Short mmCIF file of C-alpha atoms and ligand atoms in Angstrom, two decimals:
data_model
loop_
_atom_site.label_atom_id
_atom_site.label_comp_id
_atom_site.label_asym_id
_atom_site.label_seq_id
_atom_site.Cartn_x
_atom_site.Cartn_y
_atom_site.Cartn_z
CA MET K 1 1.90 -11.45 1.76
CA ILE K 2 4.01 -8.72 -0.12
CA VAL K 3 3.96 -7.59 -3.74
CA ILE K 4 7.31 -6.79 -5.56
CA LYS K 5 6.96 -4.71 -8.53
CA PHE K 6 9.91 -4.13 -10.82
CA GLY K 7 10.01 -1.23 -13.42
CA GLY K 8 11.38 -1.00 -16.76
CA THR K 9 14.59 -1.01 -16.11
CA SER K 10 15.01 -3.76 -13.51
CA VAL K 11 13.89 -6.05 -16.33
CA GLY K 12 15.67 -4.44 -19.20
CA ASP K 13 17.74 -7.18 -20.24
CA ALA K 14 18.48 -11.15 -19.10
CA GLN K 15 20.83 -9.99 -16.44
CA ARG K 16 18.44 -7.87 -14.57
CA VAL K 17 15.77 -10.33 -14.82
CA ALA K 18 17.81 -13.05 -13.44
CA ASN K 19 19.14 -10.44 -10.54
CA ALA K 20 15.17 -9.54 -9.90
CA ILE K 21 14.13 -13.08 -10.11
CA ASP K 22 16.80 -13.30 -6.96
CA ILE K 23 15.14 -10.75 -5.32
CA VAL K 24 12.05 -12.87 -5.40
CA ALA K 25 13.64 -15.65 -4.38
CA GLU K 26 15.25 -14.27 -1.06
CA ARG K 27 11.92 -13.01 -0.27
CA ARG K 28 9.69 -16.58 -0.76
CA GLU K 29 8.65 -16.81 2.97
CA GLN K 30 6.76 -13.36 2.83
CA GLN K 31 4.39 -14.72 0.20
CA PRO K 32 5.46 -12.48 -2.77
CA ILE K 33 3.22 -11.42 -5.75
CA VAL K 34 5.24 -10.43 -8.31
CA VAL K 35 4.47 -7.18 -10.54
CA VAL K 36 6.49 -6.36 -13.82
CA SER K 37 6.73 -3.20 -16.20
CA ALA K 38 7.32 -4.07 -19.88
CA LEU K 39 11.11 -4.21 -20.57
CA SER K 40 12.65 -0.46 -20.46
CA GLY K 41 11.72 1.28 -23.63
CA VAL K 42 8.96 -1.05 -25.34
CA THR K 43 6.06 0.70 -24.05
CA ASN K 44 7.63 3.59 -26.26
CA ASP K 45 8.19 1.10 -28.96
CA LEU K 46 4.57 0.35 -29.05
CA VAL K 47 3.47 3.73 -28.90
CA ALA K 48 5.78 4.59 -31.78
CA ALA K 49 4.39 1.95 -34.07
CA SER K 50 0.75 3.11 -33.18
CA GLU K 51 1.94 6.53 -34.44
CA ALA K 52 3.60 4.74 -37.30
CA ALA K 53 0.28 3.09 -38.30
CA ARG K 54 -2.08 5.88 -38.08
CA ALA K 55 0.52 7.99 -40.44
CA CYS K 56 0.33 4.27 -42.72
CA ASP K 57 3.95 4.24 -42.57
CA ALA K 58 4.35 0.36 -42.62
CA ASP K 59 7.90 0.18 -42.92
CA ARG K 60 8.71 1.92 -39.85
CA VAL K 61 5.71 -0.59 -38.13
CA ASN K 62 7.18 -3.41 -39.52
CA GLN K 63 10.94 -2.40 -38.24
CA ILE K 64 9.87 -1.14 -34.84
CA ILE K 65 7.69 -4.18 -34.19
CA ALA K 66 10.42 -6.63 -35.61
CA ALA K 67 12.87 -4.80 -33.12
CA VAL K 68 10.50 -5.25 -29.97
CA ARG K 69 10.17 -9.09 -31.21
CA GLN K 70 13.87 -9.95 -31.47
CA ARG K 71 14.76 -8.42 -27.95
CA HIS K 72 12.19 -10.47 -26.26
CA GLU K 73 13.53 -13.44 -28.47
CA ASP K 74 16.97 -12.36 -27.41
CA VAL K 75 16.27 -12.19 -23.57
CA ALA K 76 14.22 -15.11 -23.68
CA MET K 77 17.30 -16.97 -25.09
CA ARG K 78 19.45 -15.93 -22.54
CA LEU K 79 17.15 -16.76 -19.63
CA VAL K 80 15.51 -20.14 -20.66
CA GLN K 81 17.75 -21.55 -23.47
CA GLN K 82 18.55 -24.82 -21.70
CA LYS K 83 15.20 -25.76 -21.35
CA PHE K 84 14.23 -25.95 -25.03
CA ASP K 85 10.24 -26.62 -24.11
CA PHE K 86 10.10 -23.25 -21.92
CA PHE K 87 12.11 -21.42 -24.99
CA GLU K 88 9.39 -23.02 -27.49
CA SER K 89 6.27 -21.90 -25.76
CA PHE K 90 7.60 -18.62 -24.89
CA ILE K 91 8.23 -17.98 -28.44
CA LYS K 92 4.69 -19.58 -29.45
CA GLN K 93 3.09 -16.73 -26.95
CA LEU K 94 5.69 -14.39 -28.44
CA ASP K 95 4.53 -14.78 -31.85
CA LYS K 96 0.68 -14.78 -31.13
CA GLN K 97 1.15 -11.21 -29.61
CA ILE K 98 2.80 -10.28 -32.50
CA ASP K 99 0.36 -11.24 -34.84
CA GLN K 100 -2.38 -9.35 -32.74
CA ILE K 101 -0.24 -6.24 -32.86
CA HIS K 102 -0.32 -6.14 -36.55
CA THR K 103 -3.73 -6.83 -36.80
CA ILE K 104 -4.69 -3.92 -34.68
CA LEU K 105 -1.84 -1.89 -36.22
CA SER K 106 -3.28 -2.61 -39.71
CA GLY K 107 -6.58 -1.56 -38.40
CA ILE K 108 -5.14 1.60 -37.02
CA ALA K 109 -3.76 2.14 -40.64
CA LEU K 110 -6.71 1.61 -42.68
CA LEU K 111 -8.91 4.11 -40.60
CA GLY K 112 -6.12 6.21 -40.26
CA GLU K 113 -6.71 6.82 -36.44
CA ILE K 114 -6.18 5.79 -33.26
CA THR K 115 -8.79 5.48 -30.66
CA PRO K 116 -7.92 5.23 -27.21
CA ARG K 117 -9.49 1.54 -27.05
CA ALA K 118 -6.76 0.64 -29.84
CA LYS K 119 -3.77 1.97 -28.08
CA ASP K 120 -4.31 0.44 -25.18
CA LYS K 121 -4.99 -3.32 -26.62
CA VAL K 122 -1.30 -2.06 -28.20
CA VAL K 123 0.67 -1.05 -25.56
CA ALA K 124 -0.17 -3.62 -22.79
CA ILE K 125 1.19 -6.24 -24.91
CA GLY K 126 4.67 -4.90 -23.28
CA GLU K 127 3.71 -5.82 -19.95
CA LYS K 128 2.03 -9.48 -21.20
CA LEU K 129 5.22 -10.43 -23.04
CA SER K 130 7.56 -9.24 -20.15
CA SER K 131 5.29 -11.03 -17.62
CA VAL K 132 5.48 -14.35 -19.39
CA LEU K 133 8.55 -14.43 -19.56
CA PHE K 134 9.58 -13.54 -15.99
CA ALA K 135 7.33 -16.06 -15.12
CA TYR K 136 8.94 -18.80 -17.47
CA SER K 137 12.24 -17.55 -16.48
CA MET K 138 11.31 -18.40 -12.71
CA MET K 139 10.32 -22.01 -13.79
CA MET K 140 13.79 -22.65 -15.37
CA ARG K 141 15.29 -22.13 -12.28
CA ALA K 142 12.78 -24.31 -10.64
CA LEU K 143 10.96 -21.56 -8.71
CA PRO K 144 7.02 -21.87 -8.52
CA GLY K 145 6.36 -18.70 -10.91
CA GLU K 146 3.08 -18.94 -12.09
CA HIS K 147 1.74 -16.32 -14.99
CA VAL K 148 -1.56 -14.69 -13.83
CA ASP K 149 -3.04 -12.59 -16.44
CA SER K 150 -3.59 -9.26 -14.97
CA GLU K 151 -6.91 -8.78 -16.94
CA GLU K 152 -8.19 -11.27 -14.91
CA VAL K 153 -7.71 -9.62 -11.79
CA VAL K 154 -7.65 -5.68 -12.44
CA ILE K 155 -10.81 -4.76 -13.21
CA THR K 156 -11.56 -1.16 -14.20
CA ASP K 157 -13.74 1.64 -15.57
CA ALA K 158 -13.67 2.16 -19.40
CA ARG K 159 -11.47 5.47 -19.19
CA PHE K 160 -8.86 4.10 -21.80
CA GLY K 161 -5.66 5.38 -21.27
CA GLU K 162 -6.04 6.35 -17.60
CA ALA K 163 -8.38 3.72 -16.20
CA SER K 164 -9.20 3.47 -12.66
CA PRO K 165 -9.85 0.46 -11.04
CA LEU K 166 -13.27 -1.09 -9.65
CA MET K 167 -11.89 -2.31 -6.17
CA GLU K 168 -14.72 -4.15 -5.09
CA ASP K 169 -14.80 -6.42 -8.68
CA THR K 170 -10.58 -6.32 -8.31
CA ARG K 171 -10.81 -7.57 -4.75
CA GLU K 172 -13.25 -10.58 -5.52
CA ALA K 173 -10.93 -11.04 -8.48
CA ALA K 174 -8.05 -11.11 -6.32
CA HIS K 175 -9.35 -13.35 -3.87
CA ARG K 176 -10.62 -15.79 -6.57
CA VAL K 177 -7.41 -15.95 -8.67
CA LEU K 178 -4.56 -14.76 -6.44
CA LEU K 179 -4.85 -16.55 -3.04
CA PRO K 180 -5.15 -20.44 -4.09
CA LEU K 181 -2.28 -19.63 -5.75
CA ILE K 182 -0.47 -18.37 -3.02
CA GLU K 183 -1.79 -20.93 -0.76
CA ARG K 184 -0.11 -23.67 -3.05
CA ASN K 185 2.91 -21.55 -2.41
CA ARG K 186 3.01 -20.69 -5.63
CA VAL K 187 4.27 -16.68 -7.00
CA PRO K 188 2.24 -15.22 -8.73
CA VAL K 189 3.54 -12.92 -11.67
CA MET K 190 1.68 -10.47 -13.12
CA GLY K 191 2.12 -7.23 -15.88
CA GLY K 192 1.84 -3.88 -14.26
CA PHE K 193 -0.12 -1.12 -16.27
CA ILE K 194 -2.86 -3.37 -17.56
CA GLY K 195 -6.44 -4.18 -16.95
CA ARG K 196 -9.76 -4.95 -18.06
CA THR K 197 -13.12 -3.34 -18.27
CA ARG K 198 -16.17 -5.36 -16.70
CA ASP K 199 -17.31 -6.23 -20.53
CA GLY K 200 -13.71 -7.36 -21.51
CA ALA K 201 -12.01 -4.45 -22.82
CA THR K 202 -8.21 -4.25 -22.29
CA THR K 203 -7.75 -0.88 -20.71
CA THR K 204 -4.12 0.86 -19.17
CA LEU K 205 -3.71 2.78 -16.06
CA GLY K 206 -1.93 6.00 -17.66
CA ARG K 207 1.86 5.96 -18.25
CA GLY K 208 4.12 4.70 -15.25
CA GLY K 209 1.01 2.80 -14.09
CA SER K 210 2.77 -0.35 -13.05
CA ASP K 211 3.20 1.27 -9.84
CA TYR K 212 -0.42 2.01 -9.47
CA SER K 213 -1.17 -1.55 -10.56
CA ALA K 214 1.23 -3.11 -7.56
CA ALA K 215 -0.80 -1.02 -4.99
CA ILE K 216 -4.09 -1.74 -6.15
CA ILE K 217 -3.24 -5.67 -6.28
CA GLY K 218 -1.82 -5.01 -2.84
CA ALA K 219 -4.99 -3.22 -1.11
CA ALA K 220 -6.84 -6.26 -3.33
CA VAL K 221 -5.32 -8.97 -1.23
CA GLY K 222 -4.74 -7.29 1.87
CA ALA K 223 -0.66 -7.26 1.68
CA GLU K 224 1.85 -6.67 4.10
CA GLU K 225 3.86 -4.51 2.27
CA ILE K 226 4.16 -3.10 -1.67
CA GLN K 227 7.80 -3.05 -2.37
CA ILE K 228 8.56 -0.46 -5.72
CA TRP K 229 11.75 -2.11 -7.06
CA THR K 230 13.36 0.58 -9.34
CA ASP K 231 16.48 2.15 -10.66
CA VAL K 232 17.39 4.76 -7.43
CA ASP K 233 18.02 4.03 -3.72
CA GLY K 234 14.35 5.01 -3.02
CA MET K 235 12.64 8.50 -2.90
CA MET K 236 14.93 11.47 -2.77
CA THR K 237 15.39 14.87 -1.82
CA CYS K 238 15.00 15.60 -5.74
CA ASP K 239 15.64 13.86 -9.15
CA PRO K 240 19.21 12.26 -8.74
CA ARG K 241 19.28 12.34 -12.40
CA HIS K 242 19.59 16.06 -12.32
CA ILE K 243 20.87 16.91 -9.13
CA LEU K 244 23.76 14.83 -8.02
CA THR K 245 23.82 15.93 -4.24
CA ALA K 246 20.10 14.48 -4.05
CA ARG K 247 19.71 12.97 -0.55
CA ILE K 248 18.02 9.62 -0.26
CA ILE K 249 14.96 9.89 2.50
CA GLU K 250 14.86 6.76 4.70
CA ARG K 251 11.19 7.71 5.94
CA ILE K 252 8.28 9.58 4.70
CA SER K 253 4.54 9.89 4.95
CA TYR K 254 1.78 8.85 2.41
CA VAL K 255 0.65 12.31 2.40
CA GLU K 256 4.50 13.67 1.57
CA ALA K 257 4.73 10.83 -0.96
CA ALA K 258 1.70 11.12 -2.86
CA GLU K 259 2.26 14.97 -3.11
CA LEU K 260 6.08 14.80 -4.29
CA ALA K 261 4.55 11.61 -6.87
CA TRP K 262 1.50 14.12 -7.94
CA PHE K 263 4.50 17.17 -8.46
CA GLY K 264 6.31 14.98 -10.49
CA ALA K 265 8.66 12.65 -8.93
CA LYS K 266 8.66 9.82 -11.46
CA VAL K 267 10.01 7.23 -9.17
CA LEU K 268 6.04 6.46 -7.93
CA HIS K 269 3.08 6.93 -10.28
CA PRO K 270 0.85 9.72 -8.87
CA ARG K 271 -1.93 7.57 -7.86
CA THR K 272 0.28 4.78 -6.17
CA ILE K 273 -0.57 6.05 -2.61
CA ALA K 274 -4.22 6.13 -2.86
CA PRO K 275 -4.92 2.46 -2.55
CA ALA K 276 -2.17 1.74 -0.06
CA VAL K 277 -3.70 4.45 2.30
CA ALA K 278 -6.80 2.91 2.53
CA GLN K 279 -5.38 -0.05 4.19
CA LYS K 280 -2.33 1.44 5.59
CA ILE K 281 0.11 -0.86 3.87
CA ALA K 282 3.48 -0.08 3.83
CA VAL K 283 4.78 1.24 0.72
CA ARG K 284 8.81 0.87 0.36
CA VAL K 285 10.70 2.10 -2.74
CA LEU K 286 14.12 -0.11 -3.43
CA ASN K 287 17.29 -0.02 -5.64
CA THR K 288 17.50 -3.35 -7.86
CA HIS K 289 20.51 -2.16 -8.61
CA ASN K 290 21.70 -1.69 -5.02
CA ILE K 291 20.06 -4.59 -2.72
CA SER K 292 22.21 -3.46 0.45
CA SER K 293 20.32 -0.19 0.52
CA PRO K 294 17.45 0.40 2.73
CA GLY K 295 15.23 2.11 0.29
CA THR K 296 12.18 4.68 1.58
CA LEU K 297 9.55 3.42 3.88
CA ILE K 298 6.21 5.05 2.89
CA THR K 299 3.58 4.82 5.98
CA GLU K 300 0.68 7.01 7.47
CA GLU K 301 2.91 8.74 10.12
CA GLY K 302 6.14 8.77 7.87
CA ASP K 303 9.21 10.25 10.03
CA THR K 304 8.00 10.93 13.19
CA ASN K 305 11.51 12.01 14.43
CA ALA K 306 11.98 14.51 11.36
CA PRO K 307 11.60 18.34 12.28
CA ALA K 308 8.91 20.07 10.67
CA GLY K 309 10.01 21.51 7.36
CA PRO K 310 11.01 20.92 3.40
CA ARG K 311 11.54 16.88 2.62
CA ALA K 312 12.28 17.00 -1.09
CA VAL K 313 11.56 19.11 -4.42
CA ALA K 314 9.84 18.04 -7.54
CA VAL K 315 9.33 19.49 -10.69
CA LYS K 316 6.13 19.22 -12.85
CA ARG K 317 6.68 19.99 -16.48
CA ASN K 318 4.82 21.20 -19.31
CA ILE K 319 1.91 22.82 -17.40
CA THR K 320 -0.63 25.68 -18.47
CA VAL K 321 -1.18 28.85 -16.29
CA VAL K 322 -4.88 30.13 -17.30
CA HIS K 323 -5.06 33.77 -15.92
CA MET K 324 -8.77 34.57 -15.59
CA THR K 325 -10.30 38.18 -14.76
CA SER K 326 -13.77 38.88 -14.09
CA ASN K 327 -15.29 41.19 -16.90
CA LYS K 328 -17.48 42.73 -14.16
CA MET K 329 -15.22 43.66 -11.81
CA LEU K 330 -15.19 44.33 -8.31
CA GLY K 331 -17.44 41.71 -5.84
CA ALA K 332 -18.90 40.21 -8.53
CA HIS K 333 -20.27 37.33 -6.48
CA GLY K 334 -20.35 33.70 -7.99
CA PHE K 335 -17.56 34.57 -10.65
CA LEU K 336 -15.68 31.57 -9.19
CA ALA K 337 -18.73 29.19 -8.85
CA ARG K 338 -19.31 30.14 -12.70
CA LEU K 339 -15.46 29.37 -13.53
CA PHE K 340 -15.42 26.00 -11.40
CA ALA K 341 -18.67 24.63 -12.95
CA ILE K 342 -16.55 25.13 -16.54
CA PHE K 343 -13.95 22.77 -15.35
CA GLU K 344 -16.10 20.42 -13.90
CA GLU K 345 -18.01 20.19 -17.28
CA PHE K 346 -14.66 19.48 -19.20
CA GLU K 347 -13.37 17.25 -16.18
CA VAL K 348 -10.14 19.32 -15.91
CA SER K 349 -8.57 19.20 -12.54
CA VAL K 350 -6.61 21.92 -11.19
CA ASP K 351 -3.10 21.98 -9.47
CA LEU K 352 -2.67 25.76 -8.16
CA ILE K 353 -4.72 28.04 -7.62
CA THR K 354 -4.34 31.93 -6.79
CA THR K 355 -6.77 34.59 -6.43
CA SER K 356 -7.55 38.41 -6.05
CA GLU K 357 -10.40 40.47 -5.67
CA VAL K 358 -10.99 40.28 -9.47
CA SER K 359 -8.97 37.49 -11.23
CA VAL K 360 -8.02 34.08 -10.53
CA SER K 361 -5.08 32.28 -11.71
CA VAL K 362 -4.96 28.32 -12.19
CA THR K 363 -2.56 25.79 -13.76
CA ILE K 364 -3.75 22.68 -15.49
CA ASP K 365 -1.87 19.91 -17.29
CA GLU K 366 -3.64 19.93 -20.35
CA ASP K 367 -4.42 22.55 -23.13
CA ASN K 368 -7.64 22.37 -23.73
CA PRO K 369 -9.02 24.52 -26.60
CA GLN K 370 -12.75 24.13 -25.94
CA LEU K 371 -12.44 24.76 -22.00
CA LEU K 372 -10.45 27.84 -22.75
CA GLU K 373 -13.03 29.09 -25.40
CA LYS K 374 -15.64 28.71 -22.60
CA LEU K 375 -13.93 30.07 -19.82
CA LYS K 376 -13.75 33.17 -22.45
CA THR K 377 -17.57 33.88 -21.91
CA VAL K 378 -17.45 34.37 -18.47
CA ALA K 379 -13.95 36.14 -18.05
CA ASP K 380 -11.18 37.70 -19.83
CA VAL K 381 -8.62 34.84 -20.55
CA GLN K 382 -4.98 35.01 -20.38
CA VAL K 383 -3.41 31.76 -21.14
CA ILE K 384 0.47 31.10 -20.75
CA ARG K 385 2.03 27.84 -21.85
CA ASN K 386 5.16 25.69 -21.57
CA GLN K 387 5.35 26.56 -17.65
CA CYS K 388 6.32 24.36 -14.94
CA ILE K 389 5.70 23.90 -11.44
CA VAL K 390 8.72 23.47 -9.03
CA ALA K 391 7.48 22.06 -5.71
CA ILE K 392 8.67 22.20 -2.21
CA VAL K 393 7.29 19.46 -0.34
CA GLY K 394 7.50 19.13 3.24
CA ARG K 395 5.62 19.12 6.91
CA ASN K 396 4.63 22.43 8.42
CA LEU K 397 6.65 24.17 5.74
CA MET K 398 6.24 27.59 7.24
CA GLN K 399 6.47 26.73 10.56
CA ASP K 400 9.90 28.30 10.48
CA SER K 401 9.53 31.58 8.13
CA ILE K 402 13.10 30.79 7.11
CA VAL K 403 12.03 28.33 4.81
CA GLY K 404 9.95 30.81 2.72
CA ALA K 405 13.02 33.12 3.19
CA ARG K 406 15.55 30.63 1.42
CA VAL K 407 12.95 30.14 -1.08
CA PHE K 408 12.77 33.44 -2.23
CA GLU K 409 15.96 34.20 -1.81
CA ALA K 410 16.99 31.25 -4.16
CA MET K 411 14.69 32.35 -6.61
CA ARG K 412 16.03 35.83 -6.95
CA GLY K 413 16.57 36.71 -10.24
CA ILE K 414 14.29 33.82 -12.02
CA PRO K 415 10.65 35.39 -13.37
CA THR K 416 7.91 33.39 -11.40
CA SER K 417 4.08 33.60 -12.49
CA MET K 418 2.18 32.21 -9.09
CA PHE K 419 3.46 31.01 -5.98
CA SER K 420 0.99 29.04 -3.66
CA LEU K 421 1.28 27.53 -0.35
CA GLY K 422 -0.93 24.85 0.51
CA THR K 423 -3.27 25.45 3.54
CA SER K 424 -1.89 22.57 5.21
CA GLY K 425 1.63 23.65 4.76
CA LEU K 426 2.49 20.26 2.59
CA ASN K 427 3.40 22.35 -0.25
CA LEU K 428 4.91 25.44 -1.30
CA SER K 429 4.61 25.74 -4.95
CA ILE K 430 6.31 28.32 -7.65
CA VAL K 431 5.32 28.46 -11.10
CA VAL K 432 8.17 29.56 -13.50
CA ASP K 433 8.77 29.23 -17.10
CA ASP K 434 9.76 25.66 -18.38
CA LYS K 435 13.27 26.94 -19.89
CA ASP K 436 14.07 27.89 -16.01
CA ALA K 437 13.09 24.78 -14.61
CA ASP K 438 16.36 23.41 -14.12
CA ARG K 439 18.31 26.37 -12.85
CA SER K 440 15.05 26.85 -10.41
CA VAL K 441 15.17 23.22 -8.84
CA ARG K 442 18.93 23.56 -8.52
CA ALA K 443 18.59 26.67 -6.50
CA VAL K 444 15.96 25.68 -4.28
CA HIS K 445 17.53 22.60 -3.26
CA ALA K 446 20.96 23.77 -2.93
CA ALA K 447 18.68 26.86 -0.45
CA LEU K 448 17.02 23.93 1.41
CA PHE K 449 19.10 20.87 1.45
CA GLU K 450 22.65 21.72 1.11
CA ALA K 451 22.99 25.14 2.63
CA PRO K 452 24.44 24.64 6.39
CA VAL K 453 21.75 25.22 8.78
CA GLY K 454 21.06 28.91 9.83
CA ALA K 455 22.76 30.00 6.96
CA ALA K 456 19.63 31.55 5.14
CA SER K 457 20.23 34.82 5.22
P1 ADP M 501 10.47 2.20 -13.03
O1 ADP M 501 10.82 2.28 -14.51
O2 ADP M 501 11.54 1.41 -12.09
O3 ADP M 501 9.23 2.44 -12.98
P2 ADP M 501 11.06 5.11 -13.51
O4 ADP M 501 11.72 5.71 -14.30
O5 ADP M 501 9.48 5.55 -13.48
O6 ADP M 501 11.56 3.72 -13.11
O7 ADP M 501 11.45 6.04 -12.23
C1 ADP M 501 12.72 6.12 -11.39
C2 ADP M 501 13.08 7.26 -11.65
O8 ADP M 501 12.56 8.51 -11.04
C3 ADP M 501 14.58 7.69 -11.42
O9 ADP M 501 15.33 7.07 -12.34
C4 ADP M 501 14.66 8.92 -11.20
O10 ADP M 501 15.64 9.80 -12.07
C5 ADP M 501 13.30 9.53 -11.34
N1 ADP M 501 13.07 9.98 -10.01
C6 ADP M 501 12.26 11.84 -10.20
N2 ADP M 501 12.05 12.40 -9.05
C7 ADP M 501 12.59 11.56 -8.04
C8 ADP M 501 13.01 11.71 -6.53
N3 ADP M 501 12.48 12.55 -5.92
N4 ADP M 501 13.37 10.53 -6.11
C9 ADP M 501 13.74 9.41 -6.97
N5 ADP M 501 14.01 9.02 -7.94
C10 ADP M 501 13.40 10.17 -8.88
N1 LIG M 502 5.34 0.11 -19.28
C1 LIG M 502 4.33 1.53 -18.80
C2 LIG M 502 4.93 2.55 -18.94
O1 LIG M 502 6.29 2.54 -19.88
C3 LIG M 502 4.00 0.96 -17.08
C4 LIG M 502 5.53 1.35 -16.50
O2 LIG M 502 6.59 0.93 -16.80
O3 LIG M 502 4.90 1.38 -14.95
O4 LIG M 502 4.63 3.24 -18.96
MG1 MG M 503 7.77 4.16 -13.27
#
């Protein structure tokens, strides 16, 4: 069994859906389970419609939802046109979902408030529609695609907007629902990104979460491989959209890939790797627009031939630095414990940390005014917003100090507020102002991946 996941751009229009179906058809003997994202841009549209509903802007709501509906109808028309009954039944399902969106959006408008629970119900509809469309399109081509409602399989906690799977329940459901289909040579087609709580409420796994769904489903059925089909050739030394000289990474370890994803390499949702690691399932990142490219293979051991050193640079934007100084000055034991108890209380996780005897600086993703207020009860607190983390990820990064030398040299003239070298040698991170993000990444990438060997100083 393998899981094949297609991102939004890979199912963005009728031609792309047709190409994606070719990819599935070629892998029939491997017993695929297909996971699809919403058509590209649809989740953003649904988020925008929720915001418009909260603002009681009925015209804008109607305009966005009508466009979403039309887009699905157009794609369906091109893909399932000849067989009238498939088309009719897709349109029936489409209209049912659209009615449901309108009902929830009216509720949001009435209350003037979006609860995370209502928002999940609305945004989940993108994947519900794309997966039904994909399954019908497969049937049109006489391929045994069978739509499976992800909510029947991916069972999660109730953290709406950022839910986590309950793996035991999910494994049981996946075995019960998916395995009999596979045994009958059917190809289950599911929406990514969505799940359901034990008591039946729709949840989502966080933006970009279809990768995570693929990994959860792969782990639940014990797949041999999880394939993430996207719009670039694989994981690269940097985001190829910003750095044209970015190079493909053929093999990389779970820990390196997870670290890159965590520090902003959008090609993988940050939580994708964890379910694969538990069962040592290989993850492959492949390009739907360039099928012959070998992509990136992510495994426990990674590239055993690669020397220690940097593998890639990522950037995590829009973070906040919190600088805390003990107001008791030197030697105040228990200071860190008190601070971190507060982070724990507010369930805020910290990415980077640097310390001196009397002060500690951390980075956090979200600005949390209550957290900051509480921290002020035990420390003098300085907050620096609009920062970003430039993360250099690799193996035994500082085995050769030339890496550090090159990075420091590349960053000359760019103000930095934190440096942090992970004890594992996996990550060297630098915090800079958001406005310096691009030039920092360019400089570091050029120094580490474009400079001739031995040309550091
Ligand atoms: P999908 O819709 O298929 O999930 P995403 O847009 O979420 O696709 O992720 C693919 C994008 O990730 C690429 O188009 C690329 O711009 C971006 N990206 C960021 N960092 C990297 C990296 N290190 N390697 C490859 N792609 C990256
Ligand atoms: N459609 C969702 C999003 O845009 C999930 C995904 O694409 O992975 O965030
Ligand atoms: Mg994605």
